[in-house]
Structure formats: structure tokens, C-alpha cells
Short mmCIF file of C-alpha atoms in Angstrom, two decimals:
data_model
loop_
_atom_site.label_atom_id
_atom_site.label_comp_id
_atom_site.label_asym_id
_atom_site.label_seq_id
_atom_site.Cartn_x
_atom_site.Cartn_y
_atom_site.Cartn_z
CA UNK A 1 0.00 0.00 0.00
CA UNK A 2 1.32 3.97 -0.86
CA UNK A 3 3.03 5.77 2.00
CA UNK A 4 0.63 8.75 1.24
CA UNK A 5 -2.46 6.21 1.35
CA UNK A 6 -0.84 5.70 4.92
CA UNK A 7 0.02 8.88 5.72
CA UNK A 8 -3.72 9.82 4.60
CA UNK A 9 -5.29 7.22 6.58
CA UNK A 10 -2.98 8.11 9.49
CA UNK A 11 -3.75 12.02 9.60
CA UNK A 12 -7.64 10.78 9.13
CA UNK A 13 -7.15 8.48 12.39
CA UNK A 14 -5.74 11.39 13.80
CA UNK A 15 -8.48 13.71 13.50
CA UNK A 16 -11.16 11.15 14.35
CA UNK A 17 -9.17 10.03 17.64
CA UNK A 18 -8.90 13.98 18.49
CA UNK A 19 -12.03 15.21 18.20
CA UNK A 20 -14.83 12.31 17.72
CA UNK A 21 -13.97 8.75 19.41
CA UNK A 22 -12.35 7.09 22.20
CA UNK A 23 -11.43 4.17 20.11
CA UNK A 24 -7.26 3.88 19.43
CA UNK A 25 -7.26 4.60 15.83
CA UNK A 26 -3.85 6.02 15.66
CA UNK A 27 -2.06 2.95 17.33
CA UNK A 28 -4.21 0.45 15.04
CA UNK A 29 -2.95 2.70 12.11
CA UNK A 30 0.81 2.41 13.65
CA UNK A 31 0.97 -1.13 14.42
CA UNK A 32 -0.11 -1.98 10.89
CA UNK A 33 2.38 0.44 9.64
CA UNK A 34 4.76 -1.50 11.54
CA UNK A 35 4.04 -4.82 10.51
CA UNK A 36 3.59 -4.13 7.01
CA UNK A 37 6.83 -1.22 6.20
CA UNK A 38 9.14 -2.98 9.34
CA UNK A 39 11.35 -0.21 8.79
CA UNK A 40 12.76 2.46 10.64
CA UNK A 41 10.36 5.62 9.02
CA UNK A 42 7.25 3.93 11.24
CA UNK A 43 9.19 5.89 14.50
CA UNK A 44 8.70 8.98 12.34
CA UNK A 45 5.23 8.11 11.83
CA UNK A 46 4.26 7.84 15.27
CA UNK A 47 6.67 10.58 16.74
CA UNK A 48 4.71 13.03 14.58
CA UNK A 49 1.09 11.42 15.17
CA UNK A 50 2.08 11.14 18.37
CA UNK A 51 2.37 15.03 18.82
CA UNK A 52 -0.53 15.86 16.69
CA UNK A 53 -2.45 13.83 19.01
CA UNK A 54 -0.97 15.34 22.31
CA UNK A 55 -2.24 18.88 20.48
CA UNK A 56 -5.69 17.77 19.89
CA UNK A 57 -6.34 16.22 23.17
CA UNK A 58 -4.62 19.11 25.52
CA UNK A 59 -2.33 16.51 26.86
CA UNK A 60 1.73 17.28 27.35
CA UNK A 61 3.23 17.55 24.16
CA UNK A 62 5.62 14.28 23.87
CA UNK A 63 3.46 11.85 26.13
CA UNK A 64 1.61 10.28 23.27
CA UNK A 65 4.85 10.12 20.83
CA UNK A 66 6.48 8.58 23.90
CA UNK A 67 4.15 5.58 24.02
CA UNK A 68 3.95 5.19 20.72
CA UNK A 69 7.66 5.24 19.91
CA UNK A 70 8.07 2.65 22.44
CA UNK A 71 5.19 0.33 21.18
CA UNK A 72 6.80 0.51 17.44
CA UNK A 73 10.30 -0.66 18.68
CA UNK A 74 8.39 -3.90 20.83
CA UNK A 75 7.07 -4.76 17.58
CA UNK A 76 10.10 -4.49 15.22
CA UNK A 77 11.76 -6.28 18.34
CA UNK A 78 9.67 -9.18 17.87
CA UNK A 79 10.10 -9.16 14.10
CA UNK A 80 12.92 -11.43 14.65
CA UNK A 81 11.30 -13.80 16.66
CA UNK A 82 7.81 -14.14 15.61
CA UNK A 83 5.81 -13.93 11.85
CA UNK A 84 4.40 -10.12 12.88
CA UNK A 85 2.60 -10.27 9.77
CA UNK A 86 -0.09 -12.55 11.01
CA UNK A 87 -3.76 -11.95 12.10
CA UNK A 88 -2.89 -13.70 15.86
CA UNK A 89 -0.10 -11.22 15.94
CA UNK A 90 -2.10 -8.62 14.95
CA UNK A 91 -4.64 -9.73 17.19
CA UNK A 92 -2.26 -10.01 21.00
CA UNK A 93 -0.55 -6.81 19.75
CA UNK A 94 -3.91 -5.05 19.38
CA UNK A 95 -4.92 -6.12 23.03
CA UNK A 96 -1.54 -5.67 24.55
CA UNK A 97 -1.49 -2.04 22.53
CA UNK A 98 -5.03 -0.85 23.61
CA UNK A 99 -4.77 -1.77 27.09
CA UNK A 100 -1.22 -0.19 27.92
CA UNK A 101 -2.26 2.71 25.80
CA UNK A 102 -5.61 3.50 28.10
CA UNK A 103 -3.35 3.04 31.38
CA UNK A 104 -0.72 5.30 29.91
CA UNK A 105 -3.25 7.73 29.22
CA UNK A 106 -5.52 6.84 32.10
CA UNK A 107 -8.49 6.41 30.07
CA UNK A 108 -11.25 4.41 31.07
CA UNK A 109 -12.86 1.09 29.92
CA UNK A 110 -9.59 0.20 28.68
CA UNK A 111 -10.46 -4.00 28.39
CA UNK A 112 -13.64 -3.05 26.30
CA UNK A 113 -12.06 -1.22 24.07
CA UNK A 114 -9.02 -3.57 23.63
CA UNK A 115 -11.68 -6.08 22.19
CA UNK A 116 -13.66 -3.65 20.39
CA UNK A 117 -10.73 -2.77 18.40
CA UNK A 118 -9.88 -5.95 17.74
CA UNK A 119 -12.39 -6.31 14.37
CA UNK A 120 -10.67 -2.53 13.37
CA UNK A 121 -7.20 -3.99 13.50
CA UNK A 122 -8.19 -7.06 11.71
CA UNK A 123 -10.28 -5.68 9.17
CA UNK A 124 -7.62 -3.18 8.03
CA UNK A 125 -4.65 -5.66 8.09
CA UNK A 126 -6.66 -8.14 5.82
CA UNK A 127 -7.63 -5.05 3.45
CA UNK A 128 -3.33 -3.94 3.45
CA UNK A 129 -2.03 -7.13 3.42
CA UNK A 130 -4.41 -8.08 0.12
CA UNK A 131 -3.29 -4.31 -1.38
CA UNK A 132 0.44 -5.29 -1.04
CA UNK A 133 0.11 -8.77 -2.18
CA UNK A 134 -1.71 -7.42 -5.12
CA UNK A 135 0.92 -4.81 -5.66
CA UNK A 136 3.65 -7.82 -5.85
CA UNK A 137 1.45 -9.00 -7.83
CA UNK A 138 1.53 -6.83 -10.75
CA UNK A 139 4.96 -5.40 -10.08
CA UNK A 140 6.08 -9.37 -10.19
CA UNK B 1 20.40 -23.04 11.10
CA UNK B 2 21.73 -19.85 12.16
CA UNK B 3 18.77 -17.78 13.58
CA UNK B 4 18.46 -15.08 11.26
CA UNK B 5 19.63 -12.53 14.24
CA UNK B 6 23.06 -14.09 14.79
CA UNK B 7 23.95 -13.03 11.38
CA UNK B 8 26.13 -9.75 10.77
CA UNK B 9 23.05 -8.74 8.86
CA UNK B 10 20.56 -8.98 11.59
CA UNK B 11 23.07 -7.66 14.02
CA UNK B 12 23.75 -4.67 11.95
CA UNK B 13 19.79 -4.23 11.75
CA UNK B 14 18.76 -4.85 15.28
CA UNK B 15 21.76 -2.29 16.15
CA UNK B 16 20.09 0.59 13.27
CA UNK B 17 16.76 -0.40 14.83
CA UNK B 18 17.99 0.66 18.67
CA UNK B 19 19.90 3.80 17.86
CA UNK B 20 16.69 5.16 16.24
CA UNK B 21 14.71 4.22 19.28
CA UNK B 22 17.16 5.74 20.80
CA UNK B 23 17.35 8.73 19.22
CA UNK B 24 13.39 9.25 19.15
CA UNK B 25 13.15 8.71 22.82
CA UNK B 26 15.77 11.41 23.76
CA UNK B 27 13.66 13.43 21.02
CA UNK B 28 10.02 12.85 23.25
CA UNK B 29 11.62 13.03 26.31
CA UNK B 30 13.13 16.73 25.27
CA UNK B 31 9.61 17.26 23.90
CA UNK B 32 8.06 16.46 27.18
CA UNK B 33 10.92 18.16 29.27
CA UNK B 34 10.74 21.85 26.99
CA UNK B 35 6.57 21.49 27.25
CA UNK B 36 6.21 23.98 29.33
CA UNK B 37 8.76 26.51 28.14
CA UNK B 38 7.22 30.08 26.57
CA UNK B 39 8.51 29.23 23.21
CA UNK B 40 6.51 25.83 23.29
CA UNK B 41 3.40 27.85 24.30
CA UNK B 42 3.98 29.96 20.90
CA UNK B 43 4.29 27.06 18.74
CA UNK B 44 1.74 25.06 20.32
CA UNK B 45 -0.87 28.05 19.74
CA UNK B 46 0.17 28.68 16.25
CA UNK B 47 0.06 24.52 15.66
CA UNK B 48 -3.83 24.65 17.78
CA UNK B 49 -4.95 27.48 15.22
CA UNK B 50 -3.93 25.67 12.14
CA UNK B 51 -6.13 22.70 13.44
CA UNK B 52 -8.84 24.03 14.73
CA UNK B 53 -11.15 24.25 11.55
CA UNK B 54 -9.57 20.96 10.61
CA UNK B 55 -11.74 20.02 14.50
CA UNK B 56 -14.46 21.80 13.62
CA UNK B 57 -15.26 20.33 10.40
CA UNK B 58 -14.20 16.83 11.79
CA UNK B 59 -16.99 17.69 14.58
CA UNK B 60 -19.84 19.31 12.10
CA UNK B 61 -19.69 16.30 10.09
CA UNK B 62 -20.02 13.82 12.91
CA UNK B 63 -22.36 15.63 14.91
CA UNK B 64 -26.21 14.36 14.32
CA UNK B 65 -27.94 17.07 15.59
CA UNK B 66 -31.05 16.04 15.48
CA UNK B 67 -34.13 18.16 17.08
CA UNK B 68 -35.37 16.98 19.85
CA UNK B 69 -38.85 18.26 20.56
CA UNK B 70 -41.72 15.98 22.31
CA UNK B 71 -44.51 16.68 24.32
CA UNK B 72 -43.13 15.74 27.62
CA UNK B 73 -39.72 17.63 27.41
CA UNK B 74 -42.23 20.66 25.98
CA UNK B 75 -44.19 20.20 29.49
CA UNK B 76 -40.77 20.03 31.44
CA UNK B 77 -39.52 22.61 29.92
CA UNK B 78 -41.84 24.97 31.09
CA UNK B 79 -41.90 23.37 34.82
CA UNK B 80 -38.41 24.00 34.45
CA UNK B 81 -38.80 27.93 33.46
CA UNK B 82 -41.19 28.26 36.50
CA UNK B 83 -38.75 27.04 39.22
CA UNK B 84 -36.17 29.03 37.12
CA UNK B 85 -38.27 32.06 37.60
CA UNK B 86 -38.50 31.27 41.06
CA UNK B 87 -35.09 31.27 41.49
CA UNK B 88 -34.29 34.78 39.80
CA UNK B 89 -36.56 36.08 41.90
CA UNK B 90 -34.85 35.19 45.33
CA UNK B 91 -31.71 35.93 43.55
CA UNK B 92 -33.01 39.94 43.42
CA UNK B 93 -33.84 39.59 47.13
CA UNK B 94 -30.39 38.28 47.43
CA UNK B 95 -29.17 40.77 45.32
CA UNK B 96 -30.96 44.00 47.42
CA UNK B 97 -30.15 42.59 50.68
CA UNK B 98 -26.88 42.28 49.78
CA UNK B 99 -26.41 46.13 48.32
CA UNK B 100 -28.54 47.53 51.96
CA UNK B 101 -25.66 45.98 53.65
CA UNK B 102 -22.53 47.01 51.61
CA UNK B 103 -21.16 43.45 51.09
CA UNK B 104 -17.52 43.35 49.69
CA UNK B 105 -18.21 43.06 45.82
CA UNK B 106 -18.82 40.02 44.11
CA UNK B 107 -16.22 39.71 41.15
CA UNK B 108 -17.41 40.36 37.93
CA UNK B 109 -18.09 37.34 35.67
CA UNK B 110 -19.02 36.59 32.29
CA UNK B 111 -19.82 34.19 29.63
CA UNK B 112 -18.00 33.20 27.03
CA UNK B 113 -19.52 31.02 24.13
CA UNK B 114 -17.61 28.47 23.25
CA UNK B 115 -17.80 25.89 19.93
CA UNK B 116 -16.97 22.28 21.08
CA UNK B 117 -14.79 21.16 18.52
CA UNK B 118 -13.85 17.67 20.46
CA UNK B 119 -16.42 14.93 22.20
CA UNK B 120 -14.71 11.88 22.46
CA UNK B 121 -17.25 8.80 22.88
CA UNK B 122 -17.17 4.97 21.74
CA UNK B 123 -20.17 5.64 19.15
CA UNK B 124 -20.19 9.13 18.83
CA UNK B 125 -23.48 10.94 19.27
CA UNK B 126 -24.63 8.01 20.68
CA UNK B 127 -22.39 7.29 24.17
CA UNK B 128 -22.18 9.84 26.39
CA UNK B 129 -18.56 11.21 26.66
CA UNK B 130 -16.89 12.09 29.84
CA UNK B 131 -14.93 15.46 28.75
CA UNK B 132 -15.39 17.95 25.54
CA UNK B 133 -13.03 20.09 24.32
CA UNK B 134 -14.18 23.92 23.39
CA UNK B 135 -12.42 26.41 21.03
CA UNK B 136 -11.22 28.65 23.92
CA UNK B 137 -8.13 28.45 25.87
CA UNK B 138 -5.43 30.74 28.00
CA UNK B 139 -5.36 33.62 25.74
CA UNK B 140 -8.97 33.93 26.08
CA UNK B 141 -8.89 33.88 29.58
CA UNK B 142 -10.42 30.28 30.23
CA UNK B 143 -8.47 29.16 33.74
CA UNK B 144 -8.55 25.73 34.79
CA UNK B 145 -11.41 25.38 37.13
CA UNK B 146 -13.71 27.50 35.20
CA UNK B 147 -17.61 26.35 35.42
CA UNK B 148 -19.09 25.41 32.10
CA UNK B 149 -22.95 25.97 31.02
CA UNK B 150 -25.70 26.09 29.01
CA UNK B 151 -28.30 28.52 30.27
CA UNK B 152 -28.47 28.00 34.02
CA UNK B 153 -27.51 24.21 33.70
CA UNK B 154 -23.93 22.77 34.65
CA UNK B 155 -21.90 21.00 32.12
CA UNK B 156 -18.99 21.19 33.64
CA UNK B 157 -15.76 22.32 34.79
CA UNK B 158 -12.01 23.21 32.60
CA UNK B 159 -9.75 20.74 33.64
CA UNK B 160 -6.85 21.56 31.20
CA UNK B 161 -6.23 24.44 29.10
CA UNK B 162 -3.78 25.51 26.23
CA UNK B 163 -3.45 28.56 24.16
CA UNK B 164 -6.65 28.22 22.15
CA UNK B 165 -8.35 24.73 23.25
CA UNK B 166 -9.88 23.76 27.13
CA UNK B 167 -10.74 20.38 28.20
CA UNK B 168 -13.85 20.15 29.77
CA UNK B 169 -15.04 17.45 32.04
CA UNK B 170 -18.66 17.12 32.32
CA UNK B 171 -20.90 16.65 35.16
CA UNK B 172 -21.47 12.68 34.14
CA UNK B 173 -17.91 12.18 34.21
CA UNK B 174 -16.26 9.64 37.04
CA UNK B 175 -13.93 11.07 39.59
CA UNK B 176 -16.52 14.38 39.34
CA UNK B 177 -17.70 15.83 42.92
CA UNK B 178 -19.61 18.53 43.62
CA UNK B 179 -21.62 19.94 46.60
CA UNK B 180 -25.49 20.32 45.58
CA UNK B 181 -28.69 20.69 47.55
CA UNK B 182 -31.71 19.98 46.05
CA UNK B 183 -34.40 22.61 45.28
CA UNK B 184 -37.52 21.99 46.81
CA UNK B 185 -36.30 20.09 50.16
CA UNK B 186 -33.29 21.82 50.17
CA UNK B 187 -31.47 18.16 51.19
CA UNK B 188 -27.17 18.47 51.30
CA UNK B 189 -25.09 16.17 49.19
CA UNK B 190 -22.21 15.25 46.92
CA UNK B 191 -23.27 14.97 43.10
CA UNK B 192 -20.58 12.44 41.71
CA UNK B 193 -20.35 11.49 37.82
CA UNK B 194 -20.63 7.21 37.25
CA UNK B 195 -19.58 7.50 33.56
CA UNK B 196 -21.53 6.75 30.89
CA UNK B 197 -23.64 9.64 31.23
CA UNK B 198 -25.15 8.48 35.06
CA UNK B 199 -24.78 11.03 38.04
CA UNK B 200 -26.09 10.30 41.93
CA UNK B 201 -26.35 12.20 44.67
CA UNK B 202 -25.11 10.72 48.24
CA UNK B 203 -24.02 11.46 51.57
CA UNK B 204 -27.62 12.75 52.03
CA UNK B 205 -28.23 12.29 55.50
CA UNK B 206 -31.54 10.04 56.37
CA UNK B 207 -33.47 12.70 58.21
CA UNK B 208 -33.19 14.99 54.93
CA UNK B 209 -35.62 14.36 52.01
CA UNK B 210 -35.09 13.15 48.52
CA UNK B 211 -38.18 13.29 46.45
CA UNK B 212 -38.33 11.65 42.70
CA UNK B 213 -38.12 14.79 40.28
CA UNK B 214 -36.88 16.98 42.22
CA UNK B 215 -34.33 19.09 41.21
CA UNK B 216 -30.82 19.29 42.39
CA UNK B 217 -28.41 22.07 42.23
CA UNK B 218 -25.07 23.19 42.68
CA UNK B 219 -24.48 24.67 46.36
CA UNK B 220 -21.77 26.79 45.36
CA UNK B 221 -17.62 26.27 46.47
CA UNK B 222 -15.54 28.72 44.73
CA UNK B 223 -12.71 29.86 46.12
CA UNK B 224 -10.98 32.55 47.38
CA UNK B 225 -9.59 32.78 43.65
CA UNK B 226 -12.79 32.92 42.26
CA UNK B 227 -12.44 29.17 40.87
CA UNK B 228 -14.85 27.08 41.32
CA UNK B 229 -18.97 26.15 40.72
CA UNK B 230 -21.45 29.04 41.18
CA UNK B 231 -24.15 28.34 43.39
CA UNK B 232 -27.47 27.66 42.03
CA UNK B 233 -26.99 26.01 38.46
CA UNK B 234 -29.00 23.15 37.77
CA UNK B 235 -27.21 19.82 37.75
CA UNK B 236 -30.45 17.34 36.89
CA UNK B 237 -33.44 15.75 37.75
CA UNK B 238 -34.31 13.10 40.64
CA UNK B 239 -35.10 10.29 38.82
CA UNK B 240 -34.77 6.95 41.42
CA UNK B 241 -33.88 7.67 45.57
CA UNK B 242 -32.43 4.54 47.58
CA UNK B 243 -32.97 4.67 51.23
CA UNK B 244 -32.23 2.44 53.55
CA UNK B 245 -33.25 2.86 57.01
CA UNK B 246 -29.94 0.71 58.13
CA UNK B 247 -27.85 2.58 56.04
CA UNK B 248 -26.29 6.15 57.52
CA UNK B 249 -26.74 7.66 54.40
CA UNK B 250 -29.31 8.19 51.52
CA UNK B 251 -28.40 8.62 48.07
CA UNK B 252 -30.51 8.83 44.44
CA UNK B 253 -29.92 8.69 41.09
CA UNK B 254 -29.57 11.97 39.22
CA UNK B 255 -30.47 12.52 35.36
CA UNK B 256 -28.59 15.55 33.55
CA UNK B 257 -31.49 17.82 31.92
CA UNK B 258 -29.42 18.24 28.84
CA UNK B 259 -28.40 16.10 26.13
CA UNK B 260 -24.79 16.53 25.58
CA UNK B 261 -24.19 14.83 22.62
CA UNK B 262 -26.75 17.10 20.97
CA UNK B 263 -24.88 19.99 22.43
CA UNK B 264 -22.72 22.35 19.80
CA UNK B 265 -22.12 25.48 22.08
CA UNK B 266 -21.19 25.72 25.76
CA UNK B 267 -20.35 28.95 27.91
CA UNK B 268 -18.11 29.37 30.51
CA UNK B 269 -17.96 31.70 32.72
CA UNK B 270 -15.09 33.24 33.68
CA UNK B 271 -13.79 36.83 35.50
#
């Protein structure tokens, strides 16, 4: 999938987490960035979303970027050890992700919305995964 | 097999892939250390008003906003003007028997309007969020602590502020307290939020009374800053009262006379 389809979807996330819904687009955005790119431009992705998101929601410039930086590096950590690119991945990482996210931010209903963004994570890794295989495809 | 990390490849990668955490982190924790420095205030206010119609728009197309008018909210609505009215008028008592006795002046307060441009909710329009964020902020003299309102009913209180953008948390919101009385029995309690839009009253003492559909309103604790809820506004309707004659205290539940999520302009007052 384009980096500017990303970056769209990213900066849409962005606005939608800021100003309409408690749901963690952003880190479902990042952590399918992650999985898919696995290279090191994902920190820039979430350093800046990170920010934009600390702007919107009035909350200490750096805090967001800091949890998100940290969350990107677990990930490409794991690379080495597990298939990331997998729906079960997807899947822990979205529940693991939600949950430390909500106590970072000290949100509530954190374990309901760890499940209810389980479907969002899934959806839109089967959707990029199909876009890049089809993009081998044709390039191939 | 080698593992694919033991090679000079994956070494050199997993080494690339730490210094740019590393380099990142020192970059957030900078961020987070220079937050509160003036020249982070300027760029965060310019940054706020190049997003702020980017908000509003985000919030105008998301926002159903639906009218609302029945028969029964018609009928409460003017129940509600009535015991309004009756309330203005002991606030002009109030008001001369305060001037025949030359009481140190009240500060001077006003209302600002202010466009929510944020309301954060699981469905939006449909849950009730716990905090909104409005289109004011520090230059426009929102402080933190600042009541919130819509005609004489609490929504309320600033909880964070930046240049151009407050946080507000609402009345429904958990970890919310606020000293109330009720109208008509004139009963002493603690409003706190449950979430999801619910509110009770407690600490009511047994020998006070709580009657269904009464209304309950804010007692009044500002400070000697000025911060703080007014007295008077209108947090919601008694809709259920639990007493237990063991029990030391009474409590009931509370509903909020307005329908936030329909909501597209709050005031807050402010000196």
C-alpha cells in the first residue's frame, strides 16, 4: 500500500481520535504500519502522530509520541522472533497495545475497548495485506 | 540453522533499529521536558490554530444534531422555566439585601460562548462522553477550574487548558464531585459522575428528604480565587432515591437535563 495512502489514513485516524472517538485509531494505524513497512520511518510516523495527538487532546506535548515510539520498537523487536505479519499477531498486539495505551493515558474502559478494536485492526490488516500482495502482484 | 539474528546482517539491523529508538526517545523526552517553556506555548498556539477548523469540520460532520422536541420535554420545559423564575426572583432579594448591607463586591463574571470542537465517545453521538473540548483556551482567559454551562444548567468544569483549546469534564464524568442541595427540600449532598452519562447524589443524611423529580443544584464552592462552581446552576433531575433505614446515608440517582451529545455550544464563565 502507498506511503501517502498511509500517511492519509494516518492524519484521518488522527483527526477522528482527536475530536470524535475514544477508540485507538492512531495505534491500530501504527501497528499496521509497523508490521507491514518494518522499517525504521514507522518511529517517524508515530513521533509526529504522536504530537498531533498530544495537540488535539490538551495533553503534554511528547506523552503520546512517547508511548507510541516505544510500542513501534516492541514490535520491530519481535520481528525477529515471531511472523508479525499474522492476524494472531495482529490480534495479541492489538490487546496488549489498547490496554497499555488506556493506562498510559488513564483512560477508562480500557479492556472493552481492547476487544472492540480488535475487528478494526483485523479488518484493516486483511484489506493492506491483500493491497500489497496485489501490488507484488503486478509489479512481479 | 543460524537464527536469522546471529547473522552480521541482523546484528547490523537490530543495532540501526535501537539507535533510532534511541534517538526518538531522547527526542520525546526533550519534547516532554521543553513542554512547558514560553517558546513551546507559541508554537503550540500557532500549531492549535492551524487545526482548529480541521476540529471543527471533523466535529460538524459527525455531529447528528437532530431536534429533539416531544410533548413531555415541551411540558418540562416549562416546569423547568417556572422554578427558574423562582429562582431569579430570590436571587433579586439576594441581590438587594446584599447592596442595603454594603457586602464586599462580588467579582465580575461573564460568559463566554464556546464551539466544542472535540467529544470523544465509543459511538459518537450516541455514548455519552466524559470530557469535551471547546475552542477557547489561555489567551482567552479560560483558567482551569472554570464552570461550564448552558443557560443556568452545569456542564462542567475546565480541567486543562492551552493557548486556544480547554478540556472540559462534564458533570457525568467519574472522579466528578460537587456539593449540591436539592431545590424543593433543600437536602445536602455530593453529586458524583458514574460514567456513561449516570450522576447520583449521596451522603444525604436520612433525616433529609429526597423526592423523585426533584431538582438538584449546585451549592456553590468557589474559592478565594474565584475558581470554582457558582451556586445555584441546575445539575439534573431526581429520577430513582435509595434509602435504607440501616444505612447512615441516603443517596438517588440523578439525570442531567441536557443532552450533551446534541450539544454544539457551551459557555463558561469566567472573571
Amino acid at each position: 500500500m502507498s506511503t501517502w495512502i498511509f500517511a492519509a489514513l494516518l492524519l484521518l485516524a488522527i483527526f477522528f481520535e482527536g475530536s470524535v472517538t475514544t477508540l485507538p485509531l492512531t495505534l491500530l494505524i501504527l501497528l499496521i504500519l509497523t508490521v507491514i513497512r518494518r522499517d525504521e520511518m514507522v518511529f517517524v510516523a508515530a513521533f509526529v502522530a504522536g504530537l498531533l495527538l498530544d495537540v488535539l487532546l490538551l495533553r503534554v506535548w511528547g506523552q503520546t509520541s512517547l508511548f507510541f515510539i516505544i510500542f513501534v520498537f516492541v514490535i520491530l523487536l519481535y520481528e525477529r522472533k515471531f511472523e508479525i505479519a499474522s492476524l494472531p499477531f495482529i490480534i495479541f498486539s492489538t490487546v496488549f497495545g489498547t490496554l497499555s495505551y488506556f493506562l498510559f493515558s488513564q483512560q477508562t474502559q480500557a479492556i472493552f475497548h481492547a476487544f472492540a478494536s480488535i475487528p478494526l485492526s483485523a479488518l484493516f490488516f486483511v484489506i493492506t495485506r491483500r493491497g500489497v500482495l496485489n501490488r507484488k502482484e503486478n509489479v512481479g | 540453522m543460524i537464527a536469522e539474528w546471529y547473522t552480521i546482517d541482523g546484528m547490523q539491523k537490530r543495532r540501526s533499529l535501537i539507535s533510532v529508538f534511541v534517538v526518538f526517545l531522547i527526542v520525546c523526552i526533550a519534547t516532554i521536558v521543553l513542554f512547558r517553556q514560553p517558546l513551546f506555548h507559541s508554537l503550540g498556539g500557532i500549531t492549535e490554530l492551524l487545526f482548529l477548523p480541521f476540529q471543527k469540520i471533523t466535529r460538524r460532520v459527525t455531529n447528528d444534531e437532530l431536534p429533539t422536541s416531544k410533548e413531555a420535554l415541551q411540558i418540562e420545559n416549562r416546569q423547568l422555566q417556572t422554578q427558574l423564575a423562582k429562582l431569579k426572583l430570590l436571587e433579586e432579594d439576594n441581590k438587594a439585601l446584599l447592596d442595603q448591607f454594603k457586602n464586599s463586591p462580588v467579582a465580575v463574571k461573564k460568559l463566554l460562548p464556546a464551539e466544542i470542537v472535540g467529544m470523544r465517545s465509543f459511538i459518537p453521538g450516541v455514548s455519552i462522553p466524559d470530557e469535551i473540548v471547546v475552542d477557547l483556551g489561555g489567551v482567552d482567559d479560560v483558567r482551569v477550574g472554570d464552570a461550564a454551562l448552558v443557560k443556568d444548567i452545569l456542564v462542567g468544569r475546565v480541567i486543562r487548558t492551552s493557548s486556544h483549546l480547554s478540556a472540559i469534564q462534564l458533570v457525568t464524568a467519574e472522579n466528578i464531585s460537587i456539593t449540591a442541595k436539592t431545590l424543593n427540600t433543600h437536602a445536602l449532598g455530593v453529586v458524583r459522575g458514574k460514567g456513561s452519562g449516570e450522576i447520583a447524589i449521596e451522603n444525604v443524611v436520612l433525616s433529609d428528604k429526597l423526592e423523585k423529580g426533584d431538582i438538584v443544584i449546585t451549592k456553590g464552592d468557589i474559592d478565594a480565587s474565584g475558581v470554582g462552581y457558582p451556586q445555584d446552576l441546575i445539575i439534573g433531575k431526581i429520577i430513582s432515591v435509595n434509602k435504607k433505614p440501616s444505612a447512615i446515608f441516603q443517596t438517588a440517582n440523578i439525570q442531567s437535563l441536557l443532552d450533551v451529545t446534541k450539544l454544539r455550544i457551551v459557555f463558561i464563565l469566567t472573571e
